[in-house]
Amino acid sequence: MPRSKKGKRGSSKTGSLRQEVLQLQLSAKGSLKGVKNGVKGESGASDDELMSDILSHYSSASEGTSVQDEGTGGEQVDEQTAQEETEDKLKQCIDNLMDKSAKTRLAALESLRQVFSSRVLYDFLVERRLTVSDCLERSLKKGSGEEQAAAATVFALLCIQLGGGDEAEEGFKMLRPILTTILIDNTASIAARQSCARALGMCCYVSSAEDGEDLIKSLALLESVFMTSYPNREGTLPTPKPGNAGLHGAALQAWSLLVTICPASKLSMLLDLHLPKLQACLQSSDVNYRIAVGETIALLVELGRDISEEFEVEDSESLCECLKSLATDSNKHRAKNDRRKQRSIFREVLHYIENEDFTVEKISFGVEGIYIDSWMRRRIYDAFKEIQESGVRHHLQFNPLLRDIFGLGPPLILDTTVKSQKISRFEKHLFNSAAFKARTKQRNKVRDKRADVM
């Protein structure tokens, strides 16, 4: 009988929590309306996912409460306890990075990748950054190709977590040599080299805001990788080895991310050197590499127009003819999905080259959103999304680094009154555009400072 009484107390507590869940469910469904609208926008988390998170949270709370009722007289599990449990699991993952078993290390790297992508953990990581960096360096030096690829990705996520301060720069200088070694090693795993290319580009972008020397070294290194896809003196494209097109694409995209923070003087040299060669690479046999090349050409042209109103694309007629051909490609030997993807991208590139038209895209997160209204802004967003995947929205909402890059200001602290106030889409667009232009001006000032270093 005493056992039955305890059960009643537990069920009563659970019943009240279930009522609270139902109320939250109704209010959450209402608040989700309007968040999903946008111009070619990517939708946020679904209602089911959101409800699943809430139900999971309250289910855990009710179970913890009933157990504690039995043992300690009703002491509740609070947020601090949950935070401590999460940190304990993270500590265990970090310890497992030094395990002798490769399987255990890979599992730990995957766990850290998922957590680093989906949460902001600056306070926890800033005290442990050297330990984590040491472990990642060990995996990069001694691990298999799969482990090296995972470690490089986790390192890029670590730099994003640490932000653009001294901590990220310290880590980048520590691991840049081994990232470089793997990237240029022709005997290394292609997957590892691709991951190192992305990590090198992202970590340099995040940590080298005022270090022109690191920027130039990283640009040159990435160039040495993708320039092997350029045509030879006779104008013939080399026959790519298996997997090399993916590596060239990763290096080119990482390079183009860094180009967005180049000083104007260096940028002019890069335009003269690479635009003609990249036009030839539009004939590559790999669809993904062709797309990466097309997007890079559009970005370089946009940057060229930004630094000079008199900028013109060399042999623009030939370029536009090639773009038109790719935008209407109907070759049956290409996969249907590849043709559709290629046509969509190259239509956008062609419209921009000819008319400076750009298809605006809205990314929504929480009650906020950003507008992707330029090739530079798209390259920056895509670079973070490639590494953080679906977690990029969470970081846009709460990570000060991403909010600074996209001109969003400090993370919002919303109460019910503020949430109920709706801002028009046009007002948000104007605000985002103004904030991004202000950041671009600031970056141009930094470019001028770095020009002296060059």
XYZ file of C-alpha atoms in Angstrom:
454
model
C 0.000 0.000 0.000
C 2.733 2.558 0.775
C 4.088 1.856 -2.696
C 0.673 2.749 -4.133
C 0.688 6.114 -2.365
C 4.051 6.979 -3.802
C 2.775 6.026 -7.210
C -0.179 8.387 -6.803
C 2.067 11.288 -5.883
C 4.204 10.593 -8.934
C 1.216 10.308 -11.264
C -0.282 13.530 -9.899
C 2.969 15.357 -10.595
C 3.171 13.813 -14.051
C -0.439 14.737 -14.770
C 0.180 18.414 -14.020
C 3.262 18.344 -16.225
C 1.244 16.808 -19.048
C -1.277 19.632 -18.774
C 1.593 22.105 -18.977
C 2.890 20.308 -22.057
C -0.507 20.569 -23.751
C -0.613 24.299 -23.033
C 2.931 24.713 -24.385
C 2.004 22.686 -27.459
C -0.906 24.961 -28.267
C 1.111 28.140 -27.754
C 4.134 26.788 -29.643
C 2.032 25.870 -32.662
C 0.669 29.380 -32.703
C 4.070 31.008 -32.423
C 5.474 28.879 -35.227
C 3.100 30.541 -37.738
C 4.901 33.221 -39.696
C 8.368 31.848 -38.973
C 8.201 29.597 -42.017
C 7.543 32.267 -44.645
C 10.319 33.702 -46.861
C 11.663 34.354 -50.330
C 12.915 30.970 -51.469
C 13.437 30.426 -47.711
C 14.578 27.299 -45.930
C 12.030 26.207 -43.349
C 13.035 25.933 -39.708
C 12.493 22.996 -37.332
C 9.129 21.290 -37.825
C 6.319 21.368 -35.271
C 6.835 17.679 -34.607
C 10.536 18.174 -33.906
C 9.850 21.116 -31.630
C 7.142 19.244 -29.757
C 9.383 16.214 -29.516
C 12.034 18.341 -27.813
C 9.518 19.822 -25.386
C 7.913 16.464 -24.605
C 11.314 14.886 -24.140
C 12.298 17.648 -21.738
C 9.152 17.371 -19.656
C 9.188 13.596 -19.752
C 12.685 13.666 -18.281
C 11.619 16.225 -15.706
C 8.575 14.191 -14.623
C 10.598 11.004 -14.306
C 13.286 12.770 -12.328
C 10.707 14.401 -10.081
C 8.877 11.202 -9.261
C 12.128 9.407 -8.455
C 13.315 12.265 -6.283
C 9.940 12.428 -4.566
C 10.505 8.884 -3.435
C 14.073 9.386 -2.314
C 14.468 12.965 -1.175
C 11.001 14.383 -0.643
C 10.356 16.286 -3.884
C 13.612 18.051 -4.860
C 13.293 18.944 -8.555
C 15.780 18.393 -11.365
C 16.651 21.881 -12.602
C 18.436 23.272 -15.587
C 21.753 23.440 -13.745
C 21.657 19.695 -13.154
C 20.940 19.036 -16.832
C 23.819 21.319 -17.807
C 26.182 19.465 -15.487
C 25.097 16.126 -16.932
C 25.764 17.397 -20.464
C 29.196 18.665 -19.469
C 30.024 15.335 -17.836
C 29.191 13.577 -21.106
C 31.340 16.037 -23.034
C 34.241 15.461 -20.659
C 33.887 11.730 -21.243
C 33.944 12.289 -25.022
C 37.124 14.352 -24.693
C 38.702 11.611 -22.580
C 37.698 9.049 -25.215
C 39.664 10.975 -27.855
C 42.799 9.553 -26.195
C 41.514 5.977 -26.104
C 43.605 3.240 -27.708
C 40.620 1.976 -29.688
C 40.132 3.696 -33.061
C 36.418 2.823 -32.900
C 36.084 4.611 -29.554
C 37.922 7.672 -30.836
C 35.728 7.857 -33.948
C 32.578 7.597 -31.833
C 33.850 10.406 -29.591
C 34.641 12.608 -32.596
C 31.166 12.043 -34.027
C 29.555 12.903 -30.681
C 31.585 16.098 -30.415
C 30.718 16.999 -34.012
C 27.015 16.714 -33.281
C 27.181 18.693 -30.025
C 29.507 21.411 -31.368
C 27.173 21.833 -34.359
C 23.977 22.149 -32.373
C 24.950 24.079 -29.225
C 27.031 27.095 -28.192
C 29.618 25.959 -25.608
C 32.131 28.788 -25.355
C 32.367 28.842 -21.538
C 32.919 25.092 -21.378
C 35.419 24.911 -24.240
C 37.532 27.982 -23.564
C 38.980 26.273 -20.485
C 39.603 23.004 -22.331
C 40.609 24.253 -25.767
C 44.254 23.185 -25.457
C 43.320 19.698 -24.296
C 40.837 19.277 -27.154
C 43.330 20.712 -29.665
C 46.029 18.303 -28.457
C 43.675 15.351 -28.904
C 42.636 16.493 -32.387
C 46.271 16.982 -33.385
C 46.994 13.414 -32.303
C 44.096 12.094 -34.397
C 45.271 14.114 -37.396
C 48.832 12.818 -37.072
C 48.236 9.161 -36.223
C 44.647 8.345 -37.153
C 43.235 6.650 -40.236
C 41.841 8.686 -43.113
C 38.350 8.514 -41.603
C 39.619 9.697 -38.226
C 41.627 12.509 -39.825
C 38.552 13.734 -41.728
C 36.425 13.695 -38.560
C 39.113 15.445 -36.496
C 39.525 18.236 -39.070
C 35.773 18.878 -39.052
C 35.620 18.960 -35.245
C 38.548 21.399 -35.221
C 36.707 23.748 -37.582
C 33.678 23.566 -35.281
C 35.919 24.271 -32.283
C 37.230 27.447 -33.931
C 33.655 28.587 -34.601
C 32.790 27.916 -30.957
C 35.769 29.946 -29.730
C 34.869 32.899 -31.979
C 37.184 35.341 -33.669
C 39.387 36.074 -30.660
C 42.853 35.039 -29.526
C 41.704 31.533 -28.517
C 40.706 30.581 -32.068
C 43.876 32.122 -33.513
C 45.965 30.194 -30.982
C 44.321 26.922 -32.025
C 44.690 27.676 -35.730
C 48.416 28.355 -35.434
C 48.753 25.117 -33.472
C 47.022 22.840 -35.987
C 47.651 24.635 -39.277
C 50.943 22.744 -39.930
C 49.309 19.298 -39.722
C 46.272 20.430 -41.739
C 48.690 21.686 -44.391
C 50.695 18.445 -44.386
C 47.618 16.289 -44.959
C 46.143 18.611 -47.590
C 49.218 18.494 -49.853
C 49.963 14.798 -49.263
C 48.975 12.956 -52.456
C 49.017 9.637 -50.597
C 46.552 10.768 -47.908
C 42.865 9.898 -47.954
C 40.812 12.087 -50.323
C 38.123 12.495 -47.629
C 40.746 13.636 -45.121
C 42.248 16.119 -47.594
C 38.811 17.557 -48.415
C 38.012 17.960 -44.716
C 41.382 19.621 -44.099
C 40.759 22.060 -46.991
C 37.405 23.128 -45.483
C 38.889 23.376 -41.987
C 41.836 25.426 -43.220
C 39.547 27.891 -44.999
C 37.056 28.231 -42.140
C 39.626 28.477 -39.337
C 41.647 31.076 -41.243
C 38.473 33.051 -41.989
C 37.417 33.006 -38.324
C 40.778 33.613 -36.680
C 42.861 35.674 -39.126
C 40.795 38.860 -39.359
C 43.856 41.055 -38.962
C 46.689 38.681 -39.856
C 47.532 39.215 -43.514
C 50.386 36.705 -43.447
C 48.171 33.773 -42.387
C 45.624 34.758 -45.012
C 48.152 34.871 -47.869
C 49.708 31.536 -46.860
C 46.321 29.839 -46.703
C 45.233 31.270 -50.057
C 48.434 30.078 -51.718
C 48.117 26.609 -50.212
C 44.526 26.162 -51.382
C 45.447 27.522 -54.824
C 48.159 24.882 -55.159
C 45.465 22.213 -54.799
C 42.711 23.371 -57.160
C 45.011 24.912 -59.777
C 46.021 21.372 -60.797
C 42.591 21.261 -62.473
C 43.474 24.252 -64.708
C 44.112 23.717 -68.440
C 47.681 23.141 -69.601
C 49.577 25.369 -72.037
C 47.734 23.830 -74.960
C 44.437 24.738 -73.321
C 43.496 21.132 -72.544
C 41.965 20.208 -69.197
C 43.824 17.408 -67.379
C 42.092 14.070 -66.888
C 41.038 14.048 -63.215
C 41.976 11.114 -61.000
C 39.160 9.439 -59.043
C 38.045 11.691 -56.174
C 40.183 14.642 -57.224
C 37.238 16.696 -58.480
C 35.743 16.663 -54.975
C 39.067 17.729 -53.498
C 39.462 20.529 -56.055
C 35.928 21.726 -55.309
C 36.502 21.766 -51.546
C 39.771 23.680 -51.953
C 38.174 26.156 -54.394
C 35.243 26.848 -52.064
C 37.546 27.302 -49.058
C 39.698 29.657 -51.143
C 36.689 31.676 -52.306
C 35.599 32.099 -48.667
C 38.991 33.651 -47.884
C 38.820 35.836 -50.985
C 35.871 37.653 -49.368
C 38.259 39.126 -46.762
C 41.165 39.904 -49.089
C 42.465 43.476 -49.360
C 41.543 45.225 -52.603
C 45.112 45.237 -53.927
C 45.463 41.464 -53.552
C 41.969 40.902 -54.897
C 42.775 42.641 -58.180
C 45.721 40.304 -58.718
C 43.588 37.248 -57.970
C 40.925 38.341 -60.449
C 43.456 38.771 -63.247
C 45.068 35.414 -62.525
C 42.099 33.155 -61.914
C 39.054 34.380 -63.860
C 40.332 33.300 -67.314
C 41.467 29.890 -65.999
C 38.226 29.272 -64.140
C 36.224 29.954 -67.301
C 38.016 27.039 -68.938
C 37.160 24.800 -65.964
C 33.453 25.220 -66.711
C 34.031 22.367 -69.175
C 35.018 19.974 -66.362
C 33.472 16.512 -66.529
C 32.339 16.677 -62.861
C 29.023 18.459 -62.286
C 29.746 19.490 -58.700
C 33.083 20.979 -59.653
C 31.479 22.860 -62.562
C 28.945 24.319 -60.139
C 31.657 25.318 -57.644
C 33.554 27.000 -60.490
C 30.447 28.843 -61.704
C 29.621 30.161 -58.232
C 33.248 31.246 -57.735
C 33.224 33.132 -61.047
C 30.053 34.976 -59.995
C 31.628 35.824 -56.624
C 34.847 37.138 -58.200
C 32.903 39.266 -60.670
C 30.810 40.686 -57.824
C 33.931 41.532 -55.803
C 35.539 43.062 -58.891
C 32.514 45.303 -59.425
C 32.608 46.288 -55.759
C 36.186 47.552 -55.899
C 35.846 49.289 -59.272
C 32.857 50.582 -61.212
C 34.915 50.168 -64.395
C 35.532 46.451 -63.838
C 34.682 44.305 -66.868
C 34.897 40.568 -67.410
C 37.484 39.635 -70.005
C 35.893 37.938 -73.027
C 32.456 38.251 -71.416
C 30.662 37.141 -74.609
C 32.433 33.806 -74.589
C 31.726 33.380 -70.874
C 28.028 34.125 -71.302
C 27.744 31.683 -74.192
C 29.304 28.962 -72.059
C 26.965 29.795 -69.146
C 23.932 29.694 -71.451
C 24.980 26.284 -72.677
C 25.262 24.959 -69.109
C 21.992 26.647 -68.085
C 20.130 24.783 -70.847
C 22.136 21.551 -70.819
C 19.979 18.588 -71.833
C 22.639 15.959 -72.498
C 21.124 12.576 -71.753
C 24.400 11.116 -70.553
C 24.164 13.326 -67.452
C 21.956 12.264 -64.541
C 18.577 13.999 -64.452
C 19.139 15.493 -60.980
C 22.595 16.716 -62.011
C 21.135 18.463 -65.054
C 18.400 20.102 -62.993
C 20.842 21.319 -60.331
C 23.312 22.581 -62.925
C 20.686 24.459 -64.933
C 19.330 26.184 -61.825
C 22.732 27.390 -60.616
C 23.993 28.532 -64.000
C 20.812 30.442 -64.754
C 21.517 32.465 -61.607
C 25.175 32.958 -62.535
C 24.246 34.029 -66.073
C 21.620 36.526 -64.877
C 24.131 38.067 -62.504
C 26.920 38.352 -65.092
C 24.568 39.884 -67.671
C 22.260 42.038 -65.545
C 23.618 41.947 -61.969
C 20.419 40.181 -60.925
C 20.537 38.013 -57.795
C 17.789 35.742 -56.446
C 17.300 36.733 -52.816
C 16.944 33.903 -50.319
C 15.646 34.170 -46.769
C 16.988 32.022 -43.914
C 14.644 31.960 -40.907
C 15.570 31.021 -37.342
C 13.478 31.684 -34.243
C 11.723 35.029 -34.716
C 14.612 36.355 -36.823
C 15.889 35.882 -40.338
C 18.669 36.934 -42.679
C 18.521 37.659 -46.385
C 21.128 36.122 -48.680
C 21.239 38.910 -51.248
C 24.727 38.648 -52.756
C 27.207 35.999 -53.879
C 29.576 36.969 -51.073
C 26.873 36.555 -48.453
C 25.888 33.205 -49.988
C 29.462 31.898 -49.949
C 29.875 32.832 -46.293
C 26.558 31.268 -45.265
C 27.184 28.110 -47.316
C 30.630 27.692 -45.744
C 29.170 27.658 -42.239
C 26.307 25.407 -43.318
C 28.699 22.888 -44.894
C 30.417 22.457 -41.530
C 27.571 22.990 -39.055
C 24.841 21.451 -41.219
C 21.376 21.945 -39.670
C 22.942 23.447 -36.523
C 23.771 26.651 -38.412
C 20.351 28.074 -37.469
C 21.010 27.588 -33.766
C 24.360 29.326 -34.105
C 22.806 32.196 -36.069
C 20.448 32.623 -33.155
C 22.927 32.351 -30.275
C 26.582 32.372 -31.443
C 28.054 35.917 -31.182
C 30.543 35.170 -33.981
C 27.914 34.337 -36.610
C 25.655 37.131 -35.414
C 28.523 39.578 -35.845
C 29.398 38.252 -39.311
C 25.805 38.588 -40.515
C 25.182 41.899 -38.747
C 22.565 40.574 -36.326
C 23.887 42.169 -33.145
C 23.875 40.465 -29.711
C 21.617 37.404 -29.228
C 18.016 38.408 -28.583
C 16.412 37.968 -25.175
C 12.715 37.832 -25.935
C 9.780 37.999 -23.567
C 6.165 37.356 -24.526
C 5.565 41.047 -25.248
C 8.429 41.298 -27.741
C 7.510 37.985 -29.375
C 4.032 39.246 -30.086
C 5.332 42.276 -31.985
C 5.701 41.473 -35.681
C 8.293 43.143 -37.876
C 7.476 43.321 -41.550
C 9.555 41.277 -43.981
C 10.624 44.407 -45.824
C 11.826 46.057 -42.591
C 13.873 42.956 -41.753
C 15.340 42.969 -45.259
C 16.354 46.634 -44.984
C 17.892 46.077 -41.571
C 19.883 43.022 -42.672
C 21.118 44.725 -45.828
C 22.223 47.836 -43.931
C 23.954 45.771 -41.261
C 25.804 43.667 -43.829
C 26.910 46.737 -45.783
C 28.217 48.276 -42.566
C 30.190 45.120 -41.861
C 31.564 45.109 -45.417
C 32.786 48.682 -44.958
C 34.485 47.656 -41.731
C 36.124 44.694 -43.464
C 37.334 47.019 -46.229
C 39.051 49.128 -43.579
C 40.759 46.007 -42.273
C 41.706 45.120 -45.852
C 43.429 48.463 -46.207
C 45.381 47.789 -43.015
C 46.364 44.345 -44.255
C 47.467 45.756 -47.592
C 50.514 47.187 -45.825
C 51.390 43.702 -44.572
C 51.154 42.250 -48.077
